[in-house]
Short mmCIF file of N, CA and C in Angstrom, two decimals:
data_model
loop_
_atom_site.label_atom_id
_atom_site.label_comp_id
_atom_site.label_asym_id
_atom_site.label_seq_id
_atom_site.Cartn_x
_atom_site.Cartn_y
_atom_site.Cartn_z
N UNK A 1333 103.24 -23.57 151.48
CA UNK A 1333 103.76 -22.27 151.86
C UNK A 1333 103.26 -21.85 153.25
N UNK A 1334 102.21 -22.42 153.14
CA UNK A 1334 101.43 -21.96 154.95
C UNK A 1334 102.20 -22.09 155.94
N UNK A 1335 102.68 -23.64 155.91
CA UNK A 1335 103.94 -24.35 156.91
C UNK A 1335 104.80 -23.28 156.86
N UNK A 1336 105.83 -22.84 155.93
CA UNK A 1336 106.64 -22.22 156.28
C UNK A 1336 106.53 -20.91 156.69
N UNK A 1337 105.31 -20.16 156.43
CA UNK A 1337 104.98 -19.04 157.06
C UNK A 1337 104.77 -19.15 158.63
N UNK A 1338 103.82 -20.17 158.87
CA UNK A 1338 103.70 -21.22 160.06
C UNK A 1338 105.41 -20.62 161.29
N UNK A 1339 106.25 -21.32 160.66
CA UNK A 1339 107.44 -22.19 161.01
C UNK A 1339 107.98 -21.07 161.36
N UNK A 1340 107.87 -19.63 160.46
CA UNK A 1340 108.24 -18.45 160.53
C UNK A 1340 108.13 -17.67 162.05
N UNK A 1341 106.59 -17.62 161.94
CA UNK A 1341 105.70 -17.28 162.75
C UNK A 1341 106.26 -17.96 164.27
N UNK A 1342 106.72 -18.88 164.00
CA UNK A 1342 107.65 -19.75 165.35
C UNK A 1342 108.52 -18.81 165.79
N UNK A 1343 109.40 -19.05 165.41
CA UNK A 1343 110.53 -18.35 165.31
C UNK A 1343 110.72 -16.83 165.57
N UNK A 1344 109.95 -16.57 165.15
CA UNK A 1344 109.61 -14.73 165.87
C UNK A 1344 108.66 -15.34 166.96
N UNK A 1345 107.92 -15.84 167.45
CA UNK A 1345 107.66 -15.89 169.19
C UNK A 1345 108.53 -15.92 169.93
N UNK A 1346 109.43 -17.10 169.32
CA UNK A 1346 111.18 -17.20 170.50
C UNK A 1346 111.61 -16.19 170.50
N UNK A 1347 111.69 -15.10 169.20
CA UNK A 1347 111.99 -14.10 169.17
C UNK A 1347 111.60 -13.01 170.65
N UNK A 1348 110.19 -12.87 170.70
CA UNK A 1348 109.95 -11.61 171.19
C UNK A 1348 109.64 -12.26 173.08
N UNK A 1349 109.64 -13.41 172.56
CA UNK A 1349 109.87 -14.05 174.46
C UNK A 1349 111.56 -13.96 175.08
N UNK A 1350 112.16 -14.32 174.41
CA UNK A 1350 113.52 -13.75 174.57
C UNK A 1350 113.92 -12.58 174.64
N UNK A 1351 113.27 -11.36 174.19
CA UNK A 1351 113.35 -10.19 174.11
C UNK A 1351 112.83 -9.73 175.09
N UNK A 1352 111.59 -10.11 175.60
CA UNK A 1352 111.28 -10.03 177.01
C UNK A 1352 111.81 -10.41 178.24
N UNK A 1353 113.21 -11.29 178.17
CA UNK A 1353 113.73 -11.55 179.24
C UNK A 1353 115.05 -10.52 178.93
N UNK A 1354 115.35 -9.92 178.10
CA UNK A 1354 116.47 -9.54 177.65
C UNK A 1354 115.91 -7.71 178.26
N UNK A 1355 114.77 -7.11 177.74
CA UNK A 1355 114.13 -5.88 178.30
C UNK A 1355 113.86 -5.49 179.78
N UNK A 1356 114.05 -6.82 180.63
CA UNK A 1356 114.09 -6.43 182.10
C UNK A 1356 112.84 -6.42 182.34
N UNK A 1357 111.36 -6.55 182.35
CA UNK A 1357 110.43 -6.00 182.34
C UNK A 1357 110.14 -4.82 181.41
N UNK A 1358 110.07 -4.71 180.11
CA UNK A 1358 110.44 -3.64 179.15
C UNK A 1358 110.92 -2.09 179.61
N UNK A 1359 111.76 -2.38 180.71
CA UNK A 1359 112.53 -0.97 181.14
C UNK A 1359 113.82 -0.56 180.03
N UNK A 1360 114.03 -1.46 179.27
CA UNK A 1360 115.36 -1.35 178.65
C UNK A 1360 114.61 -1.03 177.25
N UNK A 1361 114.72 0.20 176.24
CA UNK A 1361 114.46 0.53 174.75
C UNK A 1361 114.87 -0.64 173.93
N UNK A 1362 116.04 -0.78 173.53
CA UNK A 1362 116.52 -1.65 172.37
C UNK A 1362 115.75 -3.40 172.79
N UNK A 1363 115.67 -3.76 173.55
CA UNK A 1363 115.23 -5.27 174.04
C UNK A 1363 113.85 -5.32 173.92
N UNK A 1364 112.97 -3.78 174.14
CA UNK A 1364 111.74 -3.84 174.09
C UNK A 1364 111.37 -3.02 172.70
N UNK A 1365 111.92 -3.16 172.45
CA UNK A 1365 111.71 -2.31 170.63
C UNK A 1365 111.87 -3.88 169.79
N UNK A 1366 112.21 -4.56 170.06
CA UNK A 1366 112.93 -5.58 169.15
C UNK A 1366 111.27 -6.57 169.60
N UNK A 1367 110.90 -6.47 170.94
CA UNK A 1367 110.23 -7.58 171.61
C UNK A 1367 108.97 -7.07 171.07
N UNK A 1368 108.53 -5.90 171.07
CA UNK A 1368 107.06 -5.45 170.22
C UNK A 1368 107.04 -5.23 168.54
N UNK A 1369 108.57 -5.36 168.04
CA UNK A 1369 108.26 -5.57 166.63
C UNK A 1369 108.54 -7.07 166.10
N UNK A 1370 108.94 -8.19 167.36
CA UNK A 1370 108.77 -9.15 166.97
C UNK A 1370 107.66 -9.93 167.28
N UNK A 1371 106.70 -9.57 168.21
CA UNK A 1371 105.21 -9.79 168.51
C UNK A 1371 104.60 -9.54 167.33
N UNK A 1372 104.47 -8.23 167.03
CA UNK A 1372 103.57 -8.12 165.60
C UNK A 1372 104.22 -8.99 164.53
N UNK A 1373 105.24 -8.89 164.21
CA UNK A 1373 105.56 -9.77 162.81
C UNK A 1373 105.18 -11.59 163.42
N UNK A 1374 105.10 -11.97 164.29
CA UNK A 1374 104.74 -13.33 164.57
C UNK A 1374 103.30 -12.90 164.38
N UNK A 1375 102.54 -12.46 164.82
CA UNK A 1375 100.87 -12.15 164.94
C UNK A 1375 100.74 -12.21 163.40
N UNK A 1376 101.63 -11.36 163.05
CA UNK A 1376 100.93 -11.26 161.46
C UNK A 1376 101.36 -12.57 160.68
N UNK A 1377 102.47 -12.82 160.64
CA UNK A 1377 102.70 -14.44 160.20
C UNK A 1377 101.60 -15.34 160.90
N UNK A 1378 101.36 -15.49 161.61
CA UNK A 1378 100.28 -16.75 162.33
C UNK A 1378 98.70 -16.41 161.50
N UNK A 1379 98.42 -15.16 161.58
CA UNK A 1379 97.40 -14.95 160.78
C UNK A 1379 97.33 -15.23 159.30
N UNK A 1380 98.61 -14.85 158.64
CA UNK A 1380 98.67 -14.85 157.15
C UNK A 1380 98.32 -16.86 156.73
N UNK A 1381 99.10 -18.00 157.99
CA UNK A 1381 99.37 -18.74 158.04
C UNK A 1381 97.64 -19.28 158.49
N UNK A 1382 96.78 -18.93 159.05
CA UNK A 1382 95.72 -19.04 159.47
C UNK A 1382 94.70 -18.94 157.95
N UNK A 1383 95.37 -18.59 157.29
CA UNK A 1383 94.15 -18.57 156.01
C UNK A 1383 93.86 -19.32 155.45
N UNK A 1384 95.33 -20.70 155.62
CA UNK A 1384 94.41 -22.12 155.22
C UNK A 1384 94.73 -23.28 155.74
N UNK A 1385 95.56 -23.19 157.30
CA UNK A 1385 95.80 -24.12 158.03
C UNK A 1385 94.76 -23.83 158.85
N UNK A 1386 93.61 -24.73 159.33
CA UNK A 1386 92.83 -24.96 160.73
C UNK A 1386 93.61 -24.31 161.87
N UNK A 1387 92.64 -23.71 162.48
CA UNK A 1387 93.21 -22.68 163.80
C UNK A 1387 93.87 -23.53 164.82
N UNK A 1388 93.27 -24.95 164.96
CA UNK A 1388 93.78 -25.18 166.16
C UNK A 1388 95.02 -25.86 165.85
N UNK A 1389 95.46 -26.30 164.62
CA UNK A 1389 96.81 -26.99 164.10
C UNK A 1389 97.81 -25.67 164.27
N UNK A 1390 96.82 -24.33 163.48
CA UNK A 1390 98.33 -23.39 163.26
C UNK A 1390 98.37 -22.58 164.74
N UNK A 1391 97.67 -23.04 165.57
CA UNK A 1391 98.36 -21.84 166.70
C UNK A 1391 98.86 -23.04 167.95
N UNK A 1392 98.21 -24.02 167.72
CA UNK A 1392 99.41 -25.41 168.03
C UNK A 1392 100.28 -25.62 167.84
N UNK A 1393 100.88 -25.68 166.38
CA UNK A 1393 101.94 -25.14 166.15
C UNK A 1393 102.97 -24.42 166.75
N UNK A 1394 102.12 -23.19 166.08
CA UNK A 1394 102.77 -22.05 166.39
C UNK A 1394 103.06 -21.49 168.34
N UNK A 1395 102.75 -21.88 169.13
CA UNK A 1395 103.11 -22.21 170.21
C UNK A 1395 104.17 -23.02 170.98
N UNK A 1396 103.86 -24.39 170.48
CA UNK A 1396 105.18 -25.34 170.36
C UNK A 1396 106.15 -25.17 170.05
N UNK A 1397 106.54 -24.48 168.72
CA UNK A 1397 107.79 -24.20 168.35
C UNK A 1397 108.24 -22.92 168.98
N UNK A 1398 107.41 -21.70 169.57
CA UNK A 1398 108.32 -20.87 170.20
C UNK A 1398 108.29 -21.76 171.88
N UNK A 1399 107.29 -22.31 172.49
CA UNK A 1399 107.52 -23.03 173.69
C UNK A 1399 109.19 -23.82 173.73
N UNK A 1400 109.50 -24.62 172.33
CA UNK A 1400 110.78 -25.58 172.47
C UNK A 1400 111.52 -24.79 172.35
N UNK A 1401 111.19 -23.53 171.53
CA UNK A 1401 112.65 -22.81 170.79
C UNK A 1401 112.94 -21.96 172.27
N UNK A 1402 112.29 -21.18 173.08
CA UNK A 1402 112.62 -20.98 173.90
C UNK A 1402 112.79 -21.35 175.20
N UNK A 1403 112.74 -22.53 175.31
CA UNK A 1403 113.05 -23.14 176.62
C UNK A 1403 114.58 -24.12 176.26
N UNK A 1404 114.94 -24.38 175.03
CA UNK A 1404 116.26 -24.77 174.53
C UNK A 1404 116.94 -23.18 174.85
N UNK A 1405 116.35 -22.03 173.80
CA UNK A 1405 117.61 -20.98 174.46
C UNK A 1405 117.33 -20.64 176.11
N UNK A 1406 116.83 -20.62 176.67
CA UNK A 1406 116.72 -20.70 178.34
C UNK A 1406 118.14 -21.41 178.26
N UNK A 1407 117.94 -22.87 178.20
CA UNK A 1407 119.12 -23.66 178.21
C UNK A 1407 120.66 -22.91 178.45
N UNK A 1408 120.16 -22.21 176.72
CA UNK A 1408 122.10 -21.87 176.54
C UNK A 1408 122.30 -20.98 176.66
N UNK A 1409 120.87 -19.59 176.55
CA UNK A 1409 121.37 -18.34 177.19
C UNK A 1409 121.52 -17.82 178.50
N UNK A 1410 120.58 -18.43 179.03
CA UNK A 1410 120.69 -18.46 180.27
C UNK A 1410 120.91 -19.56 181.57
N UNK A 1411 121.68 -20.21 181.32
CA UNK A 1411 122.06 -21.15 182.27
C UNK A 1411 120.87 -22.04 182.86
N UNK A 1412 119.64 -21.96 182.50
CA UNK A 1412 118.37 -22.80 182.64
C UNK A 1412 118.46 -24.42 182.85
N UNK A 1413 118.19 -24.93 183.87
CA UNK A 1413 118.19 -26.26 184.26
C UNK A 1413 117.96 -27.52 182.32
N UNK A 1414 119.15 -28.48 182.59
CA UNK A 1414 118.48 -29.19 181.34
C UNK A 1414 118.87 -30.58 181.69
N UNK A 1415 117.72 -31.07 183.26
CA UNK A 1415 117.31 -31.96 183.25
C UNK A 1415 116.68 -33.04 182.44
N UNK A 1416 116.66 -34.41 183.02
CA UNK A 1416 116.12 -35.05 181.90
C UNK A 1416 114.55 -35.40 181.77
N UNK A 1417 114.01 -34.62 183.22
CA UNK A 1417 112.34 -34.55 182.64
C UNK A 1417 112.02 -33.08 181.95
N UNK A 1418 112.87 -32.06 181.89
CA UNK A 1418 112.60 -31.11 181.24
C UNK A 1418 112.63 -31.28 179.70
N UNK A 1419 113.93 -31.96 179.73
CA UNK A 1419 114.12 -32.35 177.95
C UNK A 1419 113.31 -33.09 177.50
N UNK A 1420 112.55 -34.45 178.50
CA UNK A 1420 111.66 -35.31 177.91
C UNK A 1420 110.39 -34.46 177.55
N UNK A 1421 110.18 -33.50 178.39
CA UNK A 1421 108.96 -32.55 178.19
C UNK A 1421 109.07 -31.84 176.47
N UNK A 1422 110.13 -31.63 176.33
CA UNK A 1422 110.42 -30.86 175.29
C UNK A 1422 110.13 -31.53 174.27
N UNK A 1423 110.47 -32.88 174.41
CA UNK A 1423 110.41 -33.93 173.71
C UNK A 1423 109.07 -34.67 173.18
N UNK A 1424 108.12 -33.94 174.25
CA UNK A 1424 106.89 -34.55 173.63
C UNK A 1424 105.87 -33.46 172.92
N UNK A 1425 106.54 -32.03 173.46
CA UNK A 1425 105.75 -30.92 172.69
C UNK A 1425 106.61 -31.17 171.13
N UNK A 1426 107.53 -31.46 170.67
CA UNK A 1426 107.70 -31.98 169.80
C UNK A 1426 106.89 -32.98 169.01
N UNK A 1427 106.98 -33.98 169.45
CA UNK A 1427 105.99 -34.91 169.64
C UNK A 1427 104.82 -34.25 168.61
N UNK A 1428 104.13 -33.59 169.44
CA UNK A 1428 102.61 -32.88 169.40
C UNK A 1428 102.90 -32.35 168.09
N UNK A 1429 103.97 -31.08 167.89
CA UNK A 1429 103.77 -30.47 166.67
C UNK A 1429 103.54 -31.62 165.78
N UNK A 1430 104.76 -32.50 165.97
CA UNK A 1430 104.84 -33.21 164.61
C UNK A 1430 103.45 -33.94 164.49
N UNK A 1431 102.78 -34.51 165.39
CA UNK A 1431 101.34 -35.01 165.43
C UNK A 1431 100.45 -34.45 164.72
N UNK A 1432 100.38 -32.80 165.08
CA UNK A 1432 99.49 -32.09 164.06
C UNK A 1432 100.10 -31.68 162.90
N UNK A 1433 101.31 -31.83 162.38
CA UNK A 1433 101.48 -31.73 161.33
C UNK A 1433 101.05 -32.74 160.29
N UNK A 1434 100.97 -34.10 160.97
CA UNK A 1434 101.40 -35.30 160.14
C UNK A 1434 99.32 -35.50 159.82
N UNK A 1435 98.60 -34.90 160.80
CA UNK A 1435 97.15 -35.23 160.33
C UNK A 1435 96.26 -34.15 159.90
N UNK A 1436 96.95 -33.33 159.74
CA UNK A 1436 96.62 -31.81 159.06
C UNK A 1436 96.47 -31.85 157.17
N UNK A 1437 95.71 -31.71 156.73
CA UNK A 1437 95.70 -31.99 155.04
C UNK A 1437 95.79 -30.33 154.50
#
């Protein structure tokens, strides 16, 4: 269950980093309302997820997957370069998660 709280906890980072490009510098309400209630719900998932995954697996993790998830939407929301050393990059923070997933007990 950790993992998927984990995985959660991903997923709202892309969240509130995207929301930060979407708020302008948080001048815009709705983009920055969305971007500070998706900060806390990732904080609190990473912590809940921290109670029995090792710190440095779950915020490894939990980094990686908003690092890929948002540099893929860069990609498609915003017209973001998707060269092939960018993707290989992507490709090895992949890599990594799956690394600490696979030696994590």
């Amino acid at each position: 269950m950790a993992w998927v709280i984990l995985a959660l906890a991903g997923l709202f980072e892309m969240g509130w980093a995207i929301g930060l490009k979407y708020s302008n510098g948080l001048t815009r309400l709705w983009p920055t309302v969305w971007t500070i209630v998706s900060m806390a719900i990732s904080l609190w998932l990473l912590g809940g997820a921290m109670k029995t995954l090792p710190l440095g697996t779950a915020y490894g993790v939990w980094v990686g997957i908003g690092a890929v998830g948002t540099a893929i939407l860069g990609i498609f929301l915003f017209g973001e370069p998707a060269h092939l050393g960018r993707l290989f990059s992507i490709a090895l923070i992949i890599a990594g998660i799956v690394g600490l997933k696979l030696t994590t007990f």
